[in-house]
CSV table of C-alpha atoms in Angstrom, one decimal:
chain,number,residue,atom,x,y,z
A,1,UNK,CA,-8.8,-7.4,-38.5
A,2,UNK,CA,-6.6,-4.4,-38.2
A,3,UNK,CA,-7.6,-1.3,-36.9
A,4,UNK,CA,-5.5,1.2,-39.3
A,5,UNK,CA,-3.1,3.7,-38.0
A,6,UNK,CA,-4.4,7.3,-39.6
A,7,UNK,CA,-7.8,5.6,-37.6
A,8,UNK,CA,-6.0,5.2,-33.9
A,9,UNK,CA,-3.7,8.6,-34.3
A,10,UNK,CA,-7.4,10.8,-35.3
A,11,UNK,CA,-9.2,9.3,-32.2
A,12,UNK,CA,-6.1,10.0,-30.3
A,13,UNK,CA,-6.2,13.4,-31.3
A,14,UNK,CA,-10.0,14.2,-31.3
A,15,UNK,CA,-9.9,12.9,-27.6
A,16,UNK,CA,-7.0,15.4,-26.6
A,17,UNK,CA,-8.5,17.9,-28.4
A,18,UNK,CA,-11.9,17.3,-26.6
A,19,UNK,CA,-9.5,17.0,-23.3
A,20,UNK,CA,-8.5,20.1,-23.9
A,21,UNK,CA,-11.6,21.8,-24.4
A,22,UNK,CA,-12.9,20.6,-21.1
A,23,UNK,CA,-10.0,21.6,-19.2
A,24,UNK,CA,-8.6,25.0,-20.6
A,25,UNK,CA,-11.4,28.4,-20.1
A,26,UNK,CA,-13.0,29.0,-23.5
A,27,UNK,CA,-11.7,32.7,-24.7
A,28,UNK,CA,-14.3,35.5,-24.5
A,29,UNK,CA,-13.8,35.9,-28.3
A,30,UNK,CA,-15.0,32.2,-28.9
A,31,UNK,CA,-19.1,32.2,-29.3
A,32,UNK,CA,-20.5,29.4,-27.2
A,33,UNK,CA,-24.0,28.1,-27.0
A,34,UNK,CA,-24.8,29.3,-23.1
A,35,UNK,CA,-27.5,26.9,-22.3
A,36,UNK,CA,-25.7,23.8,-23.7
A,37,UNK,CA,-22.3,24.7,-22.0
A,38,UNK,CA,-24.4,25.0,-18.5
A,39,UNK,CA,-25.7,22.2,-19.9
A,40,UNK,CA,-22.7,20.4,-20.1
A,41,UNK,CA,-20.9,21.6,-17.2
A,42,UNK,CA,-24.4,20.8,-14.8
A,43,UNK,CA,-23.9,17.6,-15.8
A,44,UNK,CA,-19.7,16.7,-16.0
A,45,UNK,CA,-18.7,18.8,-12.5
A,46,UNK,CA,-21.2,17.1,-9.9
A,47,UNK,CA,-20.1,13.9,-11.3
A,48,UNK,CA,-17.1,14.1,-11.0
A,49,UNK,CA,-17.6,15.8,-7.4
A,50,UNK,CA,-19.1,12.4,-6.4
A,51,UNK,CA,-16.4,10.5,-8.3
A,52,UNK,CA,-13.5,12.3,-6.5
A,53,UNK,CA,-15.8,12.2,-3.4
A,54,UNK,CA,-16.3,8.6,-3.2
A,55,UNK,CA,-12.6,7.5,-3.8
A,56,UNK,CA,-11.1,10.0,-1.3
A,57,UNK,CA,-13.5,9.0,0.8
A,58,UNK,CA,-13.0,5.2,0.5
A,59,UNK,CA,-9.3,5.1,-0.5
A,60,UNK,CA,-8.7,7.5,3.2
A,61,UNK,CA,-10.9,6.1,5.2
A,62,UNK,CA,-9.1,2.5,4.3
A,63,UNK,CA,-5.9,4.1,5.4
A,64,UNK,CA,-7.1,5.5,8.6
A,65,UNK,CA,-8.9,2.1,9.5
A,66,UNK,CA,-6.0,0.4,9.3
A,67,UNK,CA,-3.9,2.7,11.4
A,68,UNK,CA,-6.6,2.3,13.8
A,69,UNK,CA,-7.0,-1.6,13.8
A,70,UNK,CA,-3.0,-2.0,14.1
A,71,UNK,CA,-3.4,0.7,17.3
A,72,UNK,CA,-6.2,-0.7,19.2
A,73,UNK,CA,-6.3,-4.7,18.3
A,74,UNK,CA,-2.8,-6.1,16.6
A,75,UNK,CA,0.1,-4.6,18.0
A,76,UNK,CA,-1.3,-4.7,21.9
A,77,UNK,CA,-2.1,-8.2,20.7
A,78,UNK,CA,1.2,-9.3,19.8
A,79,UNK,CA,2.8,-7.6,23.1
A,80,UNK,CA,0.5,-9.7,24.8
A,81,UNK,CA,1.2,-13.1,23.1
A,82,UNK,CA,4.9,-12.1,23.6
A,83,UNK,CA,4.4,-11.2,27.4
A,84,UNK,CA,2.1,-14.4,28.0
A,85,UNK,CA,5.1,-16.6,26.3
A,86,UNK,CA,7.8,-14.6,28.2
A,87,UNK,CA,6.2,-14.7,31.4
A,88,UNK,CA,5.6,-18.9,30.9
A,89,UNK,CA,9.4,-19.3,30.5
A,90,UNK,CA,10.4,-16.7,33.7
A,91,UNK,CA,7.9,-18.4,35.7
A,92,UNK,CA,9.6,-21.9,34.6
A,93,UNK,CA,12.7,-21.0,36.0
A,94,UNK,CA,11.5,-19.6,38.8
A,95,UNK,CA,9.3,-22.8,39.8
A,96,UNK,CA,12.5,-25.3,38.7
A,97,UNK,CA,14.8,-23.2,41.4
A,98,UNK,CA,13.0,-23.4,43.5
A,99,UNK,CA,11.6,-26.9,43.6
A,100,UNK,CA,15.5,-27.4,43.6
A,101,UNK,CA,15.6,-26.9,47.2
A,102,UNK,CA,13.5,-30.2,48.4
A,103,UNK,CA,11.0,-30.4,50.9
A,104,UNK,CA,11.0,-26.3,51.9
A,105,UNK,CA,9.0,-25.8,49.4
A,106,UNK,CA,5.9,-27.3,50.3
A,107,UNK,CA,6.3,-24.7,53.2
A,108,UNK,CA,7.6,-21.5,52.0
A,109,UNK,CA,5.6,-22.2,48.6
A,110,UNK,CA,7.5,-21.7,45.3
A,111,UNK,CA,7.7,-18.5,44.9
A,112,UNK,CA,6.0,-14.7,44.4
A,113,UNK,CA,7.6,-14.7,40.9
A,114,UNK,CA,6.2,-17.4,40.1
A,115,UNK,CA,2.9,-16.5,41.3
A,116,UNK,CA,3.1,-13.3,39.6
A,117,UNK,CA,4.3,-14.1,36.2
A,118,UNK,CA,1.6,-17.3,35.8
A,119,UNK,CA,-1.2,-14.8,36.5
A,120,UNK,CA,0.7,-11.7,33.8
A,121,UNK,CA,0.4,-14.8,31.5
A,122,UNK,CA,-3.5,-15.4,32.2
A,123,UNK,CA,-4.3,-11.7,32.1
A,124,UNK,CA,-2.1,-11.7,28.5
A,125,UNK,CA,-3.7,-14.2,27.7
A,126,UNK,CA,-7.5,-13.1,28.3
A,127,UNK,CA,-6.4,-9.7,27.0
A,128,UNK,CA,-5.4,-11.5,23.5
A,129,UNK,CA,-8.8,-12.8,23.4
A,130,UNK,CA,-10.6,-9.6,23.9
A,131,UNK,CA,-8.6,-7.8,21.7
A,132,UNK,CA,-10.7,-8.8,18.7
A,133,UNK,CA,-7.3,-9.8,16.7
A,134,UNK,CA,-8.0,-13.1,16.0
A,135,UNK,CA,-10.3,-15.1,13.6
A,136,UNK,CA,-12.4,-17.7,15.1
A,137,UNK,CA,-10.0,-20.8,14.1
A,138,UNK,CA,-7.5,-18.6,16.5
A,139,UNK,CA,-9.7,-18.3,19.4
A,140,UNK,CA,-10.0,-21.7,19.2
A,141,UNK,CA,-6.5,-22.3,19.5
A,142,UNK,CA,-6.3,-19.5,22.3
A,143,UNK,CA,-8.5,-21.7,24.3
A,144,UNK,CA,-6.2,-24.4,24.0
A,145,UNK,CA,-3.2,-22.7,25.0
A,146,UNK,CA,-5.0,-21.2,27.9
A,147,UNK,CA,-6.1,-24.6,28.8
A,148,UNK,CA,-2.4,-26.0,28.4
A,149,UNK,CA,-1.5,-23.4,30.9
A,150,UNK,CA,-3.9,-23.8,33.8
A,151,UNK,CA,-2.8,-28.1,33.1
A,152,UNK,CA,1.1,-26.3,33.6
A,153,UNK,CA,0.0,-24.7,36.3
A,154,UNK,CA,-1.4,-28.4,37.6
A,155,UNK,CA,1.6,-30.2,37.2
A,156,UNK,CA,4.2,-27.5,38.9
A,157,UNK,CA,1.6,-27.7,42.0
A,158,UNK,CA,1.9,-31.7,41.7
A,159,UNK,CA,5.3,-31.3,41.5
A,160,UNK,CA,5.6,-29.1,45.1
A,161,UNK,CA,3.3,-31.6,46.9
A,162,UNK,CA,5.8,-34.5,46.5
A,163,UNK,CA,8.9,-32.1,46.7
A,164,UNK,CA,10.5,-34.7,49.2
A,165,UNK,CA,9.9,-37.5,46.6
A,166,UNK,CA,12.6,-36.5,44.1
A,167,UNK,CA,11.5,-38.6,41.4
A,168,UNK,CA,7.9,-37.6,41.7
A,169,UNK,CA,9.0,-34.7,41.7
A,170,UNK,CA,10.7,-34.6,38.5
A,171,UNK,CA,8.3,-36.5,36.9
A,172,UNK,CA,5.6,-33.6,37.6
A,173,UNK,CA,8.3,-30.8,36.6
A,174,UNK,CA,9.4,-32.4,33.3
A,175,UNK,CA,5.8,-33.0,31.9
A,176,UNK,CA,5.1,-29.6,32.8
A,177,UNK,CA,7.9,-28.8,30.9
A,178,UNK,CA,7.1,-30.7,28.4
A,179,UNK,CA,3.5,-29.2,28.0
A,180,UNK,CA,5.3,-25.9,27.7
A,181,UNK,CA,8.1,-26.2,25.4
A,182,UNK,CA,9.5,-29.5,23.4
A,183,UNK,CA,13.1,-29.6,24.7
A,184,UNK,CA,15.9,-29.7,21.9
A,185,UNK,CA,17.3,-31.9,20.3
A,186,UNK,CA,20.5,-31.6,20.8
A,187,UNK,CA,22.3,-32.3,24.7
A,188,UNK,CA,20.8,-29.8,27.1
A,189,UNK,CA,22.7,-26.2,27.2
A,190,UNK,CA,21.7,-22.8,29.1
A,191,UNK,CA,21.0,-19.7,26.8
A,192,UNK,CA,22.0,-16.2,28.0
A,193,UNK,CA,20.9,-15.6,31.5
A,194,UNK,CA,20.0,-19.1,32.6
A,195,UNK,CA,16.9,-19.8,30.4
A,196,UNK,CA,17.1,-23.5,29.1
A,197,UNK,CA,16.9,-23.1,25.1
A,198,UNK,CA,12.6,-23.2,23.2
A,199,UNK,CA,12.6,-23.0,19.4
A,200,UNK,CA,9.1,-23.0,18.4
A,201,UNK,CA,8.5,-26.1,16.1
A,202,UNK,CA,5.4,-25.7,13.5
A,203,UNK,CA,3.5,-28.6,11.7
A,204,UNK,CA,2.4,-31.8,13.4
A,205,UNK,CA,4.8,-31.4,15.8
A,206,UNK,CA,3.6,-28.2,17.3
A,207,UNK,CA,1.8,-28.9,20.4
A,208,UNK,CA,3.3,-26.7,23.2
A,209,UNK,CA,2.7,-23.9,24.7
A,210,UNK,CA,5.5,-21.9,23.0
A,211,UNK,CA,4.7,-23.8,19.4
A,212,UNK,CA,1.1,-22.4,19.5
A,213,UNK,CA,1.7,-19.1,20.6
A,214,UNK,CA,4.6,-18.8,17.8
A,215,UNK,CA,2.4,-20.0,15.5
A,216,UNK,CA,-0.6,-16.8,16.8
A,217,UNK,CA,1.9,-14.7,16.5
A,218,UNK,CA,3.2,-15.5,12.7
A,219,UNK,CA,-0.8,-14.9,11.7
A,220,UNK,CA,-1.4,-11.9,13.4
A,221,UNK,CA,2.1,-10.9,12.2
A,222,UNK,CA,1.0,-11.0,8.9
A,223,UNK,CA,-2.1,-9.6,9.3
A,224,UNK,CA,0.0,-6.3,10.3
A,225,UNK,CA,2.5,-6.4,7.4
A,226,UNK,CA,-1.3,-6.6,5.2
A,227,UNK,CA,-2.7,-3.8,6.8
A,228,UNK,CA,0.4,-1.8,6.5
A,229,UNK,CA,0.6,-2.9,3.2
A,230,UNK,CA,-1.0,-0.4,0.3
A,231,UNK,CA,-3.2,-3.0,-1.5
A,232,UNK,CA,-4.4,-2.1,-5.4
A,233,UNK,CA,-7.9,-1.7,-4.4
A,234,UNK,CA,-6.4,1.9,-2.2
A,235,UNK,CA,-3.9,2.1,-5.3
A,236,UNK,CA,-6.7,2.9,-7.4
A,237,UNK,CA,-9.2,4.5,-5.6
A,238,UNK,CA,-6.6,7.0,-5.2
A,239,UNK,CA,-5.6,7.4,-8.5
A,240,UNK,CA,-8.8,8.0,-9.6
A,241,UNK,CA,-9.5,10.4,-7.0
A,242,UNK,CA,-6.5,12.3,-8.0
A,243,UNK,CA,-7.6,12.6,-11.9
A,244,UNK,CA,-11.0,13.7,-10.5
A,245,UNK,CA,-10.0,16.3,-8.5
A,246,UNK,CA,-7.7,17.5,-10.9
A,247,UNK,CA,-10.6,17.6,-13.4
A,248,UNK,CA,-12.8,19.0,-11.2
A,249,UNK,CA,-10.5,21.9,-10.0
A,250,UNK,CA,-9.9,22.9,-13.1
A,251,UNK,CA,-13.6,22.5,-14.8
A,252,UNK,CA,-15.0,24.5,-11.8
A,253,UNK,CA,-12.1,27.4,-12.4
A,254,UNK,CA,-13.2,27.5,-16.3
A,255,UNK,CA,-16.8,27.4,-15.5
A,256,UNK,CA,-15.9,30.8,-12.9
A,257,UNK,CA,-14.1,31.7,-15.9
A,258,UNK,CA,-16.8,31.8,-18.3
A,259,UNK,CA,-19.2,32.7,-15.6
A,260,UNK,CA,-17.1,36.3,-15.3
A,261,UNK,CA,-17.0,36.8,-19.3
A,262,UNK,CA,-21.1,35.6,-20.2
A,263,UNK,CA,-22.8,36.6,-16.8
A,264,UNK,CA,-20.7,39.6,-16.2
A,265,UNK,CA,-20.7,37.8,-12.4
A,266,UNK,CA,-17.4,38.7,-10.7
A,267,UNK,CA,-17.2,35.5,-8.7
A,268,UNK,CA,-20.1,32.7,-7.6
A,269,UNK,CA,-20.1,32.6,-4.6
A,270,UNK,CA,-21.8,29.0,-4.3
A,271,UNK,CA,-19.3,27.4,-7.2
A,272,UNK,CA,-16.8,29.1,-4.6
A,273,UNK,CA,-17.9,27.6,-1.1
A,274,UNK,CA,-18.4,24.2,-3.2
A,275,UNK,CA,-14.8,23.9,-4.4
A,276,UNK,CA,-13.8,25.1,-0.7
A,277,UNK,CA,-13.3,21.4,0.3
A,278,UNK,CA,-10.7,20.9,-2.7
A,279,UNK,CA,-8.5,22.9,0.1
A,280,UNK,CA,-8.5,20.1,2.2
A,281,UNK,CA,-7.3,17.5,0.0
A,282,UNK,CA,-3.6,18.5,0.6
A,283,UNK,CA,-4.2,17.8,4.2
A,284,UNK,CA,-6.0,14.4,3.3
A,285,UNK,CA,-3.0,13.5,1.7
A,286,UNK,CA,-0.2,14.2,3.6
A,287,UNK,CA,-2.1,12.6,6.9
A,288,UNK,CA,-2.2,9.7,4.3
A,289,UNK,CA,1.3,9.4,4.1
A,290,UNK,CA,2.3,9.7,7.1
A,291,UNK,CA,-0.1,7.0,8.5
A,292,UNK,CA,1.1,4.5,5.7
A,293,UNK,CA,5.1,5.6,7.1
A,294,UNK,CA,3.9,4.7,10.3
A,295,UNK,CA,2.5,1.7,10.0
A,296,UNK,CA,5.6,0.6,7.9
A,297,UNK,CA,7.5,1.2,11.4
A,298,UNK,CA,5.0,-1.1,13.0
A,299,UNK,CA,5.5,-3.8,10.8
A,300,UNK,CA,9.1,-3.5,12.1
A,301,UNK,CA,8.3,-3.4,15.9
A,302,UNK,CA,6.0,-6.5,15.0
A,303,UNK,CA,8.9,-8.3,14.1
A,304,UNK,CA,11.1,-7.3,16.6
A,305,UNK,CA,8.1,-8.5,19.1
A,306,UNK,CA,8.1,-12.2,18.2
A,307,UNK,CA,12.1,-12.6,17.2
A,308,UNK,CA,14.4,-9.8,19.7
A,309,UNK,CA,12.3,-10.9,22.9
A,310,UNK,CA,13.9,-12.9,25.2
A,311,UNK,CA,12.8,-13.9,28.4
A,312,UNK,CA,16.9,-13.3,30.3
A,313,UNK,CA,16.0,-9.6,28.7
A,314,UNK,CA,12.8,-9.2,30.7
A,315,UNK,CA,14.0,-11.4,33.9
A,316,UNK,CA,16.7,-7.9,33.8
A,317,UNK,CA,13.9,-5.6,33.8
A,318,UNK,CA,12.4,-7.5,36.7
A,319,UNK,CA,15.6,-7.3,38.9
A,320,UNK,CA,16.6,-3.7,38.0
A,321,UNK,CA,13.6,-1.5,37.3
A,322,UNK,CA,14.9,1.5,37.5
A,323,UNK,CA,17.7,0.9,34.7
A,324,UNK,CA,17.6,1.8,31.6
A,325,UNK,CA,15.1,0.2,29.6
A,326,UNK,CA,16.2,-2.1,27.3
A,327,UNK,CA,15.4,-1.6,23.3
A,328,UNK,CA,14.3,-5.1,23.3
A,329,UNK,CA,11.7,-4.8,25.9
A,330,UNK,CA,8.2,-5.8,25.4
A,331,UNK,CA,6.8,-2.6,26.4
A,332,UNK,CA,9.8,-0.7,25.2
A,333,UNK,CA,8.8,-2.1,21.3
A,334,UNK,CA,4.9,-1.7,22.4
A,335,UNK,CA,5.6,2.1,23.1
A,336,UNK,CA,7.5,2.9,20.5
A,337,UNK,CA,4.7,1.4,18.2
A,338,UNK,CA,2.2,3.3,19.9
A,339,UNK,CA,4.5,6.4,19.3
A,340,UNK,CA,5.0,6.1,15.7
A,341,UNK,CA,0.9,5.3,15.1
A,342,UNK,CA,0.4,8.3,17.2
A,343,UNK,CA,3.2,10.4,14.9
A,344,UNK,CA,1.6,9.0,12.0
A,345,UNK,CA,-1.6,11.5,11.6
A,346,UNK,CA,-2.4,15.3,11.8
A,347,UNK,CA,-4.5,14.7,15.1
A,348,UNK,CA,-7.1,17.5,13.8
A,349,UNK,CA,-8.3,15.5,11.2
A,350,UNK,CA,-9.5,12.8,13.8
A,351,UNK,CA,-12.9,11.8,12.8
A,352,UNK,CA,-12.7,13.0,9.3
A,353,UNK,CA,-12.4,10.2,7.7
A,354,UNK,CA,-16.6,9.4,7.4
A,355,UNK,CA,-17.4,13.1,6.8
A,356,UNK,CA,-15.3,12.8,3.4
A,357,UNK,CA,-17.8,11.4,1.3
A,358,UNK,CA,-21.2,13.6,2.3
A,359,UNK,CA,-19.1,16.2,2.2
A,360,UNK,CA,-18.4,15.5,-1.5
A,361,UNK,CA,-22.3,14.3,-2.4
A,362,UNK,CA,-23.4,18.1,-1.0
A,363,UNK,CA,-20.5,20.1,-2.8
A,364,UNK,CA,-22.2,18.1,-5.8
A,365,UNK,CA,-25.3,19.1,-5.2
A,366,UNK,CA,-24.4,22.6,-4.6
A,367,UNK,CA,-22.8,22.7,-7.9
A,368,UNK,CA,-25.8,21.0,-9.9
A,369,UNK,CA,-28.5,23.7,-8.5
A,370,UNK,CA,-26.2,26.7,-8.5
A,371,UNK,CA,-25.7,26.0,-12.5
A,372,UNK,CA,-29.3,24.8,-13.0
A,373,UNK,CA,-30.1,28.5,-11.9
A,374,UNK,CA,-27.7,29.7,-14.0
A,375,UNK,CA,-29.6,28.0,-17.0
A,376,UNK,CA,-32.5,28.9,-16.0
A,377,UNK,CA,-32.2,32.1,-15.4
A,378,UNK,CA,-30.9,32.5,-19.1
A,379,UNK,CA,-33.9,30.4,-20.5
A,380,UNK,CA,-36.4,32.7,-18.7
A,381,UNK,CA,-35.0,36.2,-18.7
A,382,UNK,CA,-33.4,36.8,-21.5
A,383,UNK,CA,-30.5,39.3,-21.8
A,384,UNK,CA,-29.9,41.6,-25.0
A,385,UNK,CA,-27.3,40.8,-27.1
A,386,UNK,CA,-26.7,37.1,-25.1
A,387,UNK,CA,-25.9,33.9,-27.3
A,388,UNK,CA,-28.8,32.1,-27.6
């Protein structure tokens, strides 16, 4: 069954017509009913005050959340999953020098460097796990790796205590290797700044320390590039908060409108402090944007965490600290994604997020008991010459 089109077009047009109605002031010439326009209006413009209300409310509180969760739980936690890996691989090359130089080292120990950068892993580590990044199934495999590390840690010291017995020695260095990265294919080569070569590998074959870290990291990775991501849920919340604040600044101007022209009031005062918080919706907005521009950037330092880090780059850092920093630092990328989160928001609307909505529920109110005066006011006192 067809619908015919002389059918479709006069809906069409009846519903613009009635759009119009609602939106543009009625003329002073034009004789309204005054009880069943209060009428009217005491019912449309507090509903669509909680309308507008609750998908602002919702729609910028989502965007502020998210900010938050990729300032205080994923970024730190990838710079610490990319500091624990980083440090692993220093502290390897540190341990294999010096178990290069035979039986010393079971005096003069291995080394402070190595001390230093097995514990930076631990704390990273621990830090990862408090962070509140990770889903259960990732914990789990947290606890693994940091297990894998202390059994690292086990073999290096078996490898010291039988320093003088080369092959023992060996033996405990290469497993330990082993347990921390699966060596390549290919013949043995030295990447830039002495650091034997560690692609990740993923599937069945993913059992190092480097594999399951990679692996953390691609999760949490996109867990970021989700939270930066505008989803349709916050796509449409905020369209229809836009269509009913549009409505509702422009109902609550015609209802002043009329207001003036019936009531002879020059202004109402409580129709005026309730639109008051339509002024801050410009604000809302642009700390919006800028929040969803920032955590855009962040999906790029997230990247640049787990693929331009490099352990020669932060062995550098170690030797010459008072350099330069280098771009592809781990706390270079951590502070520049602290910086852009911190960028990305008008700090004075810190906090505002939860107030959005009650804010919204009173102006509604407000609006509901200022007009059912109105109404009754007419209904009980009635004015010569008024409409009835």
């Amino acid at each position: 069954m067809t619908i015919p089109w002389r059918t479709v077009r006069a809906t069409a047009t009846g519903a613009l017509l009635r759009l119009r109605a609602h939106l543009w002031p009625a003329r002073p010439t034009e004789h309204l009913r005054n009880r069943v326009y209060l009428r009217e209006r005491m019912i449309a413009l507090p509903l669509l005050a909680v309308v507008a209300a609750l998908a602002t409310g919702w729609a910028y509180g989502e965007v502020r959340a998210d900010s938050a969760a990729l300032r205080g739980s994923h970024t730190p936690a990838l710079g610490d999953l990319a500091d624990a890996e980083m440090s692993l691989r220093i502290a390897d090359r540190e341990a294999a020098l010096s178990l290069g130089a035979g039986e010393s080292v079971r005096l003069s120990g291995i080394g402070r460097r190595y001390l230093t950068r097995t514990t930076r892993a631990t704390q990273s580590l621990n830090q990862v796990a408090r962070s509140g990044a990770l889903t259960t199934a990732e914990r789990q495999e947290l606890d693994v790796v940091s297990g894998l590390v202390a059994d690292y840690g086990n073999w290096i010291a078996f490898a010291q205590n039988n320093a003088g017995d080369p092959v023992l020695r060996d033996t405990g260095l290469g497993y330990a290797r082993s347990m921390l990265c699966t060596a390549p294919a290919a013949p043995p080569r030295t990447a830039p700044g002495g650091f034997p070569p560690c692609e990740p590998r993923t599937g069945s074959d993913a059992t190092t320390v480097v594999d399951r870290i990679s692996a953390l990291e691609n999760s949490l990775r996109g867990r970021v590039a989700d939270r930066a991501r505008t989803g349709p849920g916050v796509t449409a919340a905020a369209a229809v908060a836009g269509a009913a604040l549009a409505l509702l600044a422009v109902g609550l101007w015609r209802t002043q409108v009329f207001l003036h022209h019936r009531f002879h009031l020059r202004v109402s005062l409580p129709l005026a402090a309730a639109a008051l918080p339509l002024l801050a919706v410009p604000f809302l907005t642009a700390d919006a944007v800028l929040a969803q521009r920032a955590q855009q950037r962040v999906v790029t330092a997230a990247r640049e965490l787990s693929e331009r880090t490099s352990p020669a780059v932060e062995s550098r850092a170690d030797a010459h600290p008072r350099a330069r920093p280098d771009p592809r630092l781990i706390g270079t990328l951590e502070s520049r994604a602290r910086r852009d989160l911190a960028r990305g928001r008008l700090p004075a609307l810190d906090g505002a997020a939860p107030w959005v909505a009650p804010t919204g529920l009173l102006c509604a109110a407000l609006i509901y008991a200022t007009l059912h005066g109105y109404r009754r006011e007419y209904v009980h006192i009635a004015r010569p010459g008024a409409a009835p």
